[in-house]
């Protein structure tokens, strides 16, 4: 399975999604430092919000195969600049979180993620599990395609 790094503001749902992707019980706590897991890298929201810490995310992204930009469906604005994904040398996906909230606007959050350059977007509700399997399937499917391409390349060079 490919490893994904989750980026987003404080409270966007990175740690909750990390727990859901790992099949763990949801336990709300504030992420204080970067957490490495088998398939997920969870980052503190301050890293995305502070320009002095933001450059560290580029370094941590080298440890991943996919970058996941999280945006809560309740956000009043987007943290991400238009076409920001061109700055990454990894595949970037958008993840709309907190779609179950009463004031959620998943359509607006998706529009902002598309403006940022995300082609593939997932909508998740970590409490019900909606969308979590889709991300896991994507990471697994992506790995399968990559492995087949590598195997084909190795066969052609032998």
Short mmCIF file of N, CA and C in Angstrom, two decimals:
data_model
loop_
_atom_site.label_atom_id
_atom_site.label_comp_id
_atom_site.label_asym_id
_atom_site.label_seq_id
_atom_site.Cartn_x
_atom_site.Cartn_y
_atom_site.Cartn_z
N UNK A 1 0.84 -1.18 0.00
CA UNK A 1 0.00 0.00 0.00
C UNK A 1 0.88 1.24 0.00
N UNK A 2 0.49 2.22 -0.78
CA UNK A 2 1.24 3.47 -0.83
C UNK A 2 1.03 4.25 0.46
N UNK A 3 2.03 5.04 0.81
CA UNK A 3 1.96 5.87 2.01
C UNK A 3 1.47 7.26 1.63
N UNK A 4 0.56 7.81 2.43
CA UNK A 4 -0.01 9.13 2.19
C UNK A 4 0.37 10.05 3.34
N UNK A 5 0.71 11.28 3.02
CA UNK A 5 0.92 12.32 4.02
C UNK A 5 -0.32 13.21 4.00
N UNK A 6 -0.85 13.50 5.18
CA UNK A 6 -2.07 14.32 5.30
C UNK A 6 -1.69 15.73 5.73
N UNK A 7 -2.13 16.71 4.94
CA UNK A 7 -1.86 18.12 5.21
C UNK A 7 -3.17 18.87 5.34
N UNK A 8 -3.21 19.83 6.24
CA UNK A 8 -4.40 20.65 6.41
C UNK A 8 -4.32 21.48 7.68
N UNK A 9 -5.31 22.35 7.83
CA UNK A 9 -5.37 23.24 8.99
C UNK A 9 -5.61 22.46 10.28
N UNK A 10 -5.38 23.12 11.40
CA UNK A 10 -5.75 22.58 12.70
C UNK A 10 -7.25 22.31 12.69
N UNK A 11 -7.66 21.13 13.11
CA UNK A 11 -9.07 20.80 13.20
C UNK A 11 -9.70 20.32 11.90
N UNK A 12 -8.89 20.12 10.86
CA UNK A 12 -9.47 19.68 9.58
C UNK A 12 -9.77 18.18 9.56
N UNK A 13 -9.26 17.44 10.53
CA UNK A 13 -9.58 16.02 10.62
C UNK A 13 -8.45 15.08 10.22
N UNK A 14 -7.22 15.56 10.22
CA UNK A 14 -6.08 14.72 9.81
C UNK A 14 -5.87 13.54 10.75
N UNK A 15 -5.83 13.79 12.04
CA UNK A 15 -5.59 12.72 13.01
C UNK A 15 -6.76 11.75 13.06
N UNK A 16 -7.97 12.27 12.99
CA UNK A 16 -9.15 11.41 12.99
C UNK A 16 -9.15 10.52 11.75
N UNK A 17 -8.81 11.08 10.60
CA UNK A 17 -8.72 10.28 9.38
C UNK A 17 -7.59 9.27 9.48
N UNK A 18 -6.47 9.67 10.06
CA UNK A 18 -5.36 8.73 10.26
C UNK A 18 -5.83 7.53 11.06
N UNK A 19 -6.55 7.78 12.15
CA UNK A 19 -7.05 6.69 12.98
C UNK A 19 -8.03 5.81 12.19
N UNK A 20 -8.90 6.42 11.41
CA UNK A 20 -9.87 5.66 10.62
C UNK A 20 -9.17 4.82 9.55
N UNK A 21 -8.17 5.38 8.88
CA UNK A 21 -7.43 4.64 7.86
C UNK A 21 -6.68 3.46 8.45
N UNK A 22 -6.26 3.59 9.70
CA UNK A 22 -5.52 2.52 10.37
C UNK A 22 -6.45 1.54 11.08
N UNK A 23 -7.77 1.78 10.99
CA UNK A 23 -8.73 0.88 11.64
C UNK A 23 -8.75 0.99 13.14
N UNK A 24 -8.32 2.12 13.65
CA UNK A 24 -8.27 2.35 15.10
C UNK A 24 -9.55 3.03 15.57
N UNK A 25 -9.79 2.92 16.86
CA UNK A 25 -10.92 3.63 17.47
C UNK A 25 -10.61 5.13 17.45
N UNK A 26 -11.62 5.94 17.14
CA UNK A 26 -11.43 7.38 17.08
C UNK A 26 -11.21 7.91 18.49
N UNK A 27 -10.06 8.56 18.69
CA UNK A 27 -9.67 9.12 19.97
C UNK A 27 -9.14 10.52 19.69
N UNK A 28 -9.94 11.53 20.00
CA UNK A 28 -9.57 12.91 19.67
C UNK A 28 -8.42 13.38 20.54
N UNK A 29 -7.35 13.82 19.88
CA UNK A 29 -6.24 14.46 20.57
C UNK A 29 -5.51 15.36 19.59
N UNK A 30 -4.82 16.33 20.12
CA UNK A 30 -4.09 17.31 19.31
C UNK A 30 -2.75 16.73 18.90
N UNK A 31 -2.47 16.74 17.60
CA UNK A 31 -1.19 16.27 17.10
C UNK A 31 -0.13 17.33 17.37
N UNK A 32 0.91 16.94 18.10
CA UNK A 32 1.96 17.88 18.48
C UNK A 32 3.20 17.78 17.59
N UNK A 33 3.37 16.65 16.92
CA UNK A 33 4.54 16.44 16.07
C UNK A 33 4.15 15.49 14.94
N UNK A 34 4.99 15.31 13.97
CA UNK A 34 4.71 14.45 12.82
C UNK A 34 4.72 12.99 13.29
N UNK A 35 3.65 12.27 12.96
CA UNK A 35 3.52 10.85 13.32
C UNK A 35 3.64 10.00 12.06
N UNK A 36 4.56 9.04 12.08
CA UNK A 36 4.72 8.10 10.98
C UNK A 36 4.00 6.80 11.33
N UNK A 37 3.18 6.32 10.42
CA UNK A 37 2.52 5.03 10.56
C UNK A 37 2.78 4.23 9.30
N UNK A 38 2.34 3.00 9.25
CA UNK A 38 2.64 2.15 8.09
C UNK A 38 2.17 2.75 6.77
N UNK A 39 0.98 3.33 6.74
CA UNK A 39 0.47 3.86 5.46
C UNK A 39 0.12 5.34 5.52
N UNK A 40 0.32 5.98 6.68
CA UNK A 40 -0.08 7.38 6.84
C UNK A 40 0.99 8.17 7.59
N UNK A 41 1.20 9.40 7.13
CA UNK A 41 2.00 10.37 7.90
C UNK A 41 1.05 11.47 8.31
N UNK A 42 0.87 11.64 9.62
CA UNK A 42 -0.04 12.64 10.18
C UNK A 42 0.79 13.85 10.60
N UNK A 43 0.38 15.03 10.16
CA UNK A 43 1.14 16.25 10.45
C UNK A 43 0.32 17.23 11.28
N UNK A 44 0.97 18.02 12.12
CA UNK A 44 0.25 19.06 12.86
C UNK A 44 -0.25 20.14 11.91
N UNK A 45 -1.43 20.66 12.17
CA UNK A 45 -2.01 21.70 11.33
C UNK A 45 -1.19 22.97 11.29
N UNK A 46 -0.45 23.25 12.36
CA UNK A 46 0.37 24.46 12.41
C UNK A 46 1.41 24.47 11.30
N UNK A 47 1.85 23.29 10.86
CA UNK A 47 2.85 23.23 9.79
C UNK A 47 2.28 23.79 8.49
N UNK A 48 1.01 23.58 8.25
CA UNK A 48 0.38 24.09 7.02
C UNK A 48 -0.02 25.55 7.16
N UNK A 49 -0.24 26.00 8.38
CA UNK A 49 -0.73 27.35 8.62
C UNK A 49 0.38 28.39 8.80
N UNK A 50 1.60 27.94 9.07
CA UNK A 50 2.69 28.85 9.40
C UNK A 50 3.77 28.77 8.32
N UNK A 51 4.07 29.88 7.69
CA UNK A 51 5.04 29.85 6.58
C UNK A 51 6.42 29.43 7.03
N UNK A 52 6.75 29.61 8.30
CA UNK A 52 8.07 29.20 8.78
C UNK A 52 8.16 27.69 8.97
N UNK A 53 7.02 27.05 9.19
CA UNK A 53 6.99 25.60 9.36
C UNK A 53 6.58 24.88 8.08
N UNK A 54 5.95 25.60 7.17
CA UNK A 54 5.42 25.00 5.95
C UNK A 54 6.45 24.30 5.09
N UNK A 55 7.66 24.85 5.04
CA UNK A 55 8.69 24.22 4.21
C UNK A 55 9.07 22.83 4.72
N UNK A 56 8.86 22.58 6.00
CA UNK A 56 9.15 21.25 6.55
C UNK A 56 8.22 20.20 5.94
N UNK A 57 7.03 20.61 5.56
CA UNK A 57 6.09 19.66 4.95
C UNK A 57 6.63 19.11 3.63
N UNK A 58 7.34 19.95 2.89
CA UNK A 58 7.94 19.49 1.63
C UNK A 58 8.94 18.37 1.91
N UNK A 59 9.70 18.49 2.96
CA UNK A 59 10.67 17.45 3.32
C UNK A 59 9.96 16.18 3.76
N UNK A 60 8.92 16.31 4.58
CA UNK A 60 8.17 15.13 5.02
C UNK A 60 7.45 14.46 3.85
N UNK A 61 7.06 15.24 2.86
CA UNK A 61 6.35 14.67 1.70
C UNK A 61 7.24 13.69 0.93
N UNK A 62 8.55 13.86 1.00
CA UNK A 62 9.46 12.93 0.33
C UNK A 62 9.34 11.52 0.90
N UNK A 63 8.82 11.39 2.11
CA UNK A 63 8.65 10.08 2.73
C UNK A 63 7.36 9.40 2.31
N UNK A 64 6.54 10.09 1.51
CA UNK A 64 5.25 9.56 1.11
C UNK A 64 5.21 9.30 -0.39
N UNK A 65 4.16 8.58 -0.80
CA UNK A 65 3.92 8.35 -2.21
C UNK A 65 2.81 9.27 -2.74
N UNK A 66 1.92 9.68 -1.84
CA UNK A 66 0.76 10.50 -2.18
C UNK A 66 0.63 11.61 -1.14
N UNK A 67 0.27 12.80 -1.60
CA UNK A 67 -0.01 13.92 -0.70
C UNK A 67 -1.53 14.10 -0.66
N UNK A 68 -2.08 14.13 0.54
CA UNK A 68 -3.52 14.35 0.72
C UNK A 68 -3.76 15.73 1.31
N UNK A 69 -4.42 16.60 0.54
CA UNK A 69 -4.79 17.92 1.05
C UNK A 69 -6.18 17.82 1.66
N UNK A 70 -6.27 18.03 2.96
CA UNK A 70 -7.56 17.98 3.64
C UNK A 70 -8.16 19.36 3.74
N UNK A 71 -9.46 19.42 3.53
CA UNK A 71 -10.20 20.66 3.68
C UNK A 71 -11.55 20.32 4.29
N UNK A 72 -11.82 20.87 5.45
CA UNK A 72 -13.10 20.64 6.10
C UNK A 72 -14.22 21.29 5.31
N UNK A 73 -15.35 20.61 5.24
CA UNK A 73 -16.52 21.13 4.54
C UNK A 73 -17.13 22.32 5.28
N UNK A 74 -16.59 22.63 6.47
CA UNK A 74 -17.11 23.76 7.25
C UNK A 74 -16.20 24.99 7.19
N UNK A 75 -15.12 24.91 6.42
CA UNK A 75 -14.17 26.02 6.35
C UNK A 75 -14.79 27.25 5.69
N UNK A 76 -14.49 28.45 6.22
CA UNK A 76 -14.99 29.67 5.60
C UNK A 76 -14.12 30.13 4.42
N UNK A 77 -12.92 29.55 4.28
CA UNK A 77 -12.02 29.88 3.18
C UNK A 77 -11.07 28.71 2.97
N UNK A 78 -10.36 28.73 1.84
CA UNK A 78 -9.40 27.67 1.54
C UNK A 78 -8.00 28.09 1.97
N UNK A 79 -7.30 27.17 2.56
CA UNK A 79 -5.91 27.38 2.95
C UNK A 79 -4.98 27.31 1.73
N UNK A 80 -5.45 26.67 0.66
CA UNK A 80 -4.59 26.35 -0.47
C UNK A 80 -4.71 27.37 -1.60
N UNK A 81 -3.57 27.77 -2.12
CA UNK A 81 -3.52 28.69 -3.26
C UNK A 81 -3.94 27.97 -4.53
N UNK A 82 -4.44 28.72 -5.51
CA UNK A 82 -4.76 28.10 -6.79
C UNK A 82 -3.51 27.43 -7.40
N UNK A 83 -3.71 26.25 -7.95
CA UNK A 83 -2.65 25.46 -8.61
C UNK A 83 -1.46 25.14 -7.72
N UNK A 84 -1.67 25.03 -6.43
CA UNK A 84 -0.58 24.74 -5.49
C UNK A 84 -0.02 23.33 -5.71
N UNK A 85 -0.81 22.41 -6.27
CA UNK A 85 -0.34 21.04 -6.42
C UNK A 85 0.84 20.92 -7.39
N UNK A 86 1.03 21.91 -8.24
CA UNK A 86 2.17 21.85 -9.17
C UNK A 86 3.49 21.95 -8.40
N UNK A 87 3.45 22.35 -7.15
CA UNK A 87 4.65 22.47 -6.34
C UNK A 87 5.11 21.11 -5.80
N UNK A 88 4.24 20.11 -5.87
CA UNK A 88 4.55 18.78 -5.33
C UNK A 88 5.09 17.88 -6.42
N UNK A 89 6.03 17.04 -6.05
CA UNK A 89 6.53 16.05 -7.00
C UNK A 89 5.97 14.66 -6.66
N UNK A 90 4.82 14.67 -6.03
CA UNK A 90 4.06 13.47 -5.70
C UNK A 90 2.64 13.67 -6.21
N UNK A 91 1.92 12.57 -6.35
CA UNK A 91 0.50 12.69 -6.70
C UNK A 91 -0.21 13.37 -5.53
N UNK A 92 -1.11 14.29 -5.84
CA UNK A 92 -1.84 15.03 -4.82
C UNK A 92 -3.33 14.76 -4.99
N UNK A 93 -3.97 14.37 -3.89
CA UNK A 93 -5.42 14.15 -3.89
C UNK A 93 -6.06 15.11 -2.91
N UNK A 94 -7.33 15.42 -3.13
CA UNK A 94 -8.08 16.26 -2.21
C UNK A 94 -8.98 15.39 -1.35
N UNK A 95 -9.14 15.78 -0.10
CA UNK A 95 -10.00 15.05 0.82
C UNK A 95 -10.87 16.06 1.55
N UNK A 96 -12.18 15.99 1.30
CA UNK A 96 -13.15 16.86 1.97
C UNK A 96 -13.61 16.12 3.22
N UNK A 97 -13.39 16.73 4.38
CA UNK A 97 -13.74 16.11 5.66
C UNK A 97 -14.95 16.80 6.29
N UNK A 98 -15.44 16.20 7.35
CA UNK A 98 -16.53 16.75 8.16
C UNK A 98 -17.78 17.04 7.31
N UNK A 99 -18.07 16.14 6.39
CA UNK A 99 -19.22 16.33 5.51
C UNK A 99 -20.55 16.12 6.22
N UNK A 100 -20.49 15.60 7.44
CA UNK A 100 -21.71 15.33 8.21
C UNK A 100 -22.17 16.51 9.07
N UNK A 101 -21.38 17.55 9.15
CA UNK A 101 -21.72 18.69 10.00
C UNK A 101 -22.92 19.45 9.44
N UNK A 102 -23.75 20.04 10.31
CA UNK A 102 -24.94 20.76 9.83
C UNK A 102 -24.63 21.92 8.88
N UNK A 103 -23.52 22.60 9.11
CA UNK A 103 -23.18 23.75 8.27
C UNK A 103 -22.18 23.38 7.16
N UNK A 104 -22.06 22.09 6.85
CA UNK A 104 -21.09 21.62 5.86
C UNK A 104 -21.45 22.07 4.45
N UNK A 105 -20.43 22.43 3.70
CA UNK A 105 -20.55 22.79 2.28
C UNK A 105 -19.53 21.96 1.49
N UNK A 106 -19.74 20.64 1.37
CA UNK A 106 -18.76 19.81 0.67
C UNK A 106 -18.55 20.24 -0.78
N UNK A 107 -19.59 20.79 -1.40
CA UNK A 107 -19.46 21.25 -2.78
C UNK A 107 -18.46 22.40 -2.89
N UNK A 108 -18.50 23.31 -1.93
CA UNK A 108 -17.59 24.45 -1.93
C UNK A 108 -16.16 24.00 -1.64
N UNK A 109 -16.01 23.10 -0.66
CA UNK A 109 -14.68 22.58 -0.32
C UNK A 109 -14.09 21.84 -1.53
N UNK A 110 -14.90 21.06 -2.22
CA UNK A 110 -14.42 20.36 -3.41
C UNK A 110 -14.00 21.36 -4.49
N UNK A 111 -14.78 22.40 -4.66
CA UNK A 111 -14.45 23.43 -5.66
C UNK A 111 -13.08 24.06 -5.33
N UNK A 112 -12.84 24.36 -4.06
CA UNK A 112 -11.56 24.94 -3.65
C UNK A 112 -10.41 23.97 -3.90
N UNK A 113 -10.62 22.67 -3.62
CA UNK A 113 -9.57 21.68 -3.85
C UNK A 113 -9.28 21.52 -5.34
N UNK A 114 -10.32 21.59 -6.15
CA UNK A 114 -10.12 21.52 -7.62
C UNK A 114 -9.34 22.76 -8.09
N UNK A 115 -9.66 23.91 -7.53
CA UNK A 115 -8.93 25.14 -7.86
C UNK A 115 -7.46 25.01 -7.47
N UNK A 116 -7.20 24.31 -6.37
CA UNK A 116 -5.82 24.08 -5.94
C UNK A 116 -5.08 23.14 -6.90
N UNK A 117 -5.85 22.40 -7.71
CA UNK A 117 -5.25 21.50 -8.69
C UNK A 117 -5.50 20.03 -8.47
N UNK A 118 -6.28 19.67 -7.44
CA UNK A 118 -6.57 18.26 -7.17
C UNK A 118 -7.51 17.71 -8.24
N UNK A 119 -7.12 16.61 -8.84
CA UNK A 119 -7.96 15.95 -9.85
C UNK A 119 -8.87 14.90 -9.20
N UNK A 120 -8.33 14.19 -8.22
CA UNK A 120 -9.06 13.14 -7.52
C UNK A 120 -9.45 13.68 -6.14
N UNK A 121 -10.76 13.62 -5.83
CA UNK A 121 -11.26 14.16 -4.56
C UNK A 121 -12.13 13.13 -3.86
N UNK A 122 -11.91 12.97 -2.57
CA UNK A 122 -12.69 12.05 -1.74
C UNK A 122 -13.47 12.86 -0.71
N UNK A 123 -14.67 12.41 -0.42
CA UNK A 123 -15.50 12.99 0.64
C UNK A 123 -15.57 11.97 1.77
N UNK A 124 -15.22 12.40 2.98
CA UNK A 124 -15.20 11.45 4.10
C UNK A 124 -15.96 11.95 5.31
N UNK A 125 -16.56 11.00 5.98
CA UNK A 125 -17.16 11.18 7.30
C UNK A 125 -16.52 10.10 8.15
N UNK A 126 -15.53 10.47 8.93
CA UNK A 126 -14.79 9.46 9.69
C UNK A 126 -15.62 8.83 10.79
N UNK A 127 -16.66 9.51 11.25
CA UNK A 127 -17.50 8.92 12.30
C UNK A 127 -18.30 7.74 11.77
N UNK A 128 -18.84 7.87 10.57
CA UNK A 128 -19.61 6.77 9.98
C UNK A 128 -18.73 5.86 9.14
N UNK A 129 -17.53 6.33 8.78
CA UNK A 129 -16.64 5.55 7.94
C UNK A 129 -16.82 5.82 6.45
N UNK A 130 -17.78 6.66 6.11
CA UNK A 130 -18.04 6.97 4.70
C UNK A 130 -16.80 7.55 4.04
N UNK A 131 -16.40 6.97 2.92
CA UNK A 131 -15.27 7.46 2.14
C UNK A 131 -13.91 6.94 2.56
N UNK A 132 -13.80 6.39 3.77
CA UNK A 132 -12.50 5.89 4.25
C UNK A 132 -12.03 4.71 3.40
N UNK A 133 -12.92 3.78 3.13
CA UNK A 133 -12.57 2.62 2.31
C UNK A 133 -12.17 3.06 0.90
N UNK A 134 -12.81 4.09 0.39
CA UNK A 134 -12.47 4.59 -0.95
C UNK A 134 -11.01 5.06 -1.01
N UNK A 135 -10.56 5.73 0.05
CA UNK A 135 -9.16 6.19 0.10
C UNK A 135 -8.22 4.98 0.20
N UNK A 136 -8.56 4.02 1.06
CA UNK A 136 -7.74 2.83 1.19
C UNK A 136 -7.67 2.06 -0.13
N UNK A 137 -8.80 1.92 -0.79
CA UNK A 137 -8.83 1.25 -2.10
C UNK A 137 -7.95 1.99 -3.10
N UNK A 138 -8.04 3.32 -3.10
CA UNK A 138 -7.22 4.13 -3.99
C UNK A 138 -5.73 3.89 -3.73
N UNK A 139 -5.34 3.90 -2.47
CA UNK A 139 -3.93 3.70 -2.13
C UNK A 139 -3.47 2.29 -2.52
N UNK A 140 -4.33 1.32 -2.33
CA UNK A 140 -3.99 -0.06 -2.70
C UNK A 140 -3.97 -0.22 -4.22
N UNK A 141 -4.97 0.32 -4.89
CA UNK A 141 -5.07 0.25 -6.35
C UNK A 141 -3.88 0.94 -6.98
N UNK A 142 -3.56 2.07 -6.47
CA UNK A 142 -2.42 2.85 -6.96
C UNK A 142 -1.14 2.03 -6.84
N UNK A 143 -0.98 1.32 -5.74
CA UNK A 143 0.20 0.49 -5.52
C UNK A 143 0.22 -0.67 -6.51
N UNK A 144 -0.93 -1.28 -6.77
CA UNK A 144 -1.01 -2.40 -7.69
C UNK A 144 -0.61 -1.96 -9.10
N UNK A 145 -1.11 -0.80 -9.55
CA UNK A 145 -0.75 -0.29 -10.87
C UNK A 145 0.75 -0.01 -10.95
N UNK A 146 1.29 0.59 -9.90
CA UNK A 146 2.71 0.93 -9.88
C UNK A 146 3.57 -0.33 -9.91
N UNK A 147 3.16 -1.36 -9.17
CA UNK A 147 3.90 -2.62 -9.13
C UNK A 147 3.87 -3.28 -10.50
N UNK A 148 2.72 -3.28 -11.17
CA UNK A 148 2.62 -3.88 -12.50
C UNK A 148 3.52 -3.16 -13.49
N UNK A 149 3.57 -1.82 -13.39
CA UNK A 149 4.42 -1.03 -14.28
C UNK A 149 5.89 -1.36 -14.02
N UNK A 150 6.28 -1.49 -12.76
CA UNK A 150 7.65 -1.83 -12.40
C UNK A 150 7.99 -3.22 -12.89
N UNK A 151 7.08 -4.19 -12.68
CA UNK A 151 7.30 -5.55 -13.13
C UNK A 151 7.47 -5.61 -14.65
N UNK A 152 6.65 -4.83 -15.38
CA UNK A 152 6.72 -4.80 -16.83
C UNK A 152 8.07 -4.23 -17.27
N UNK A 153 8.52 -3.17 -16.61
CA UNK A 153 9.80 -2.55 -16.92
C UNK A 153 10.94 -3.54 -16.68
N UNK A 154 10.88 -4.26 -15.57
CA UNK A 154 11.92 -5.24 -15.26
C UNK A 154 11.94 -6.36 -16.30
N UNK A 155 10.77 -6.80 -16.74
CA UNK A 155 10.66 -7.86 -17.74
C UNK A 155 11.25 -7.40 -19.07
N UNK A 156 10.98 -6.15 -19.44
CA UNK A 156 11.47 -5.62 -20.71
C UNK A 156 12.98 -5.41 -20.72
N UNK A 157 13.58 -5.19 -19.55
CA UNK A 157 15.02 -4.93 -19.51
C UNK A 157 15.84 -6.20 -19.36
N UNK A 158 15.19 -7.32 -19.09
CA UNK A 158 15.94 -8.57 -18.90
C UNK A 158 16.20 -9.28 -20.20
#
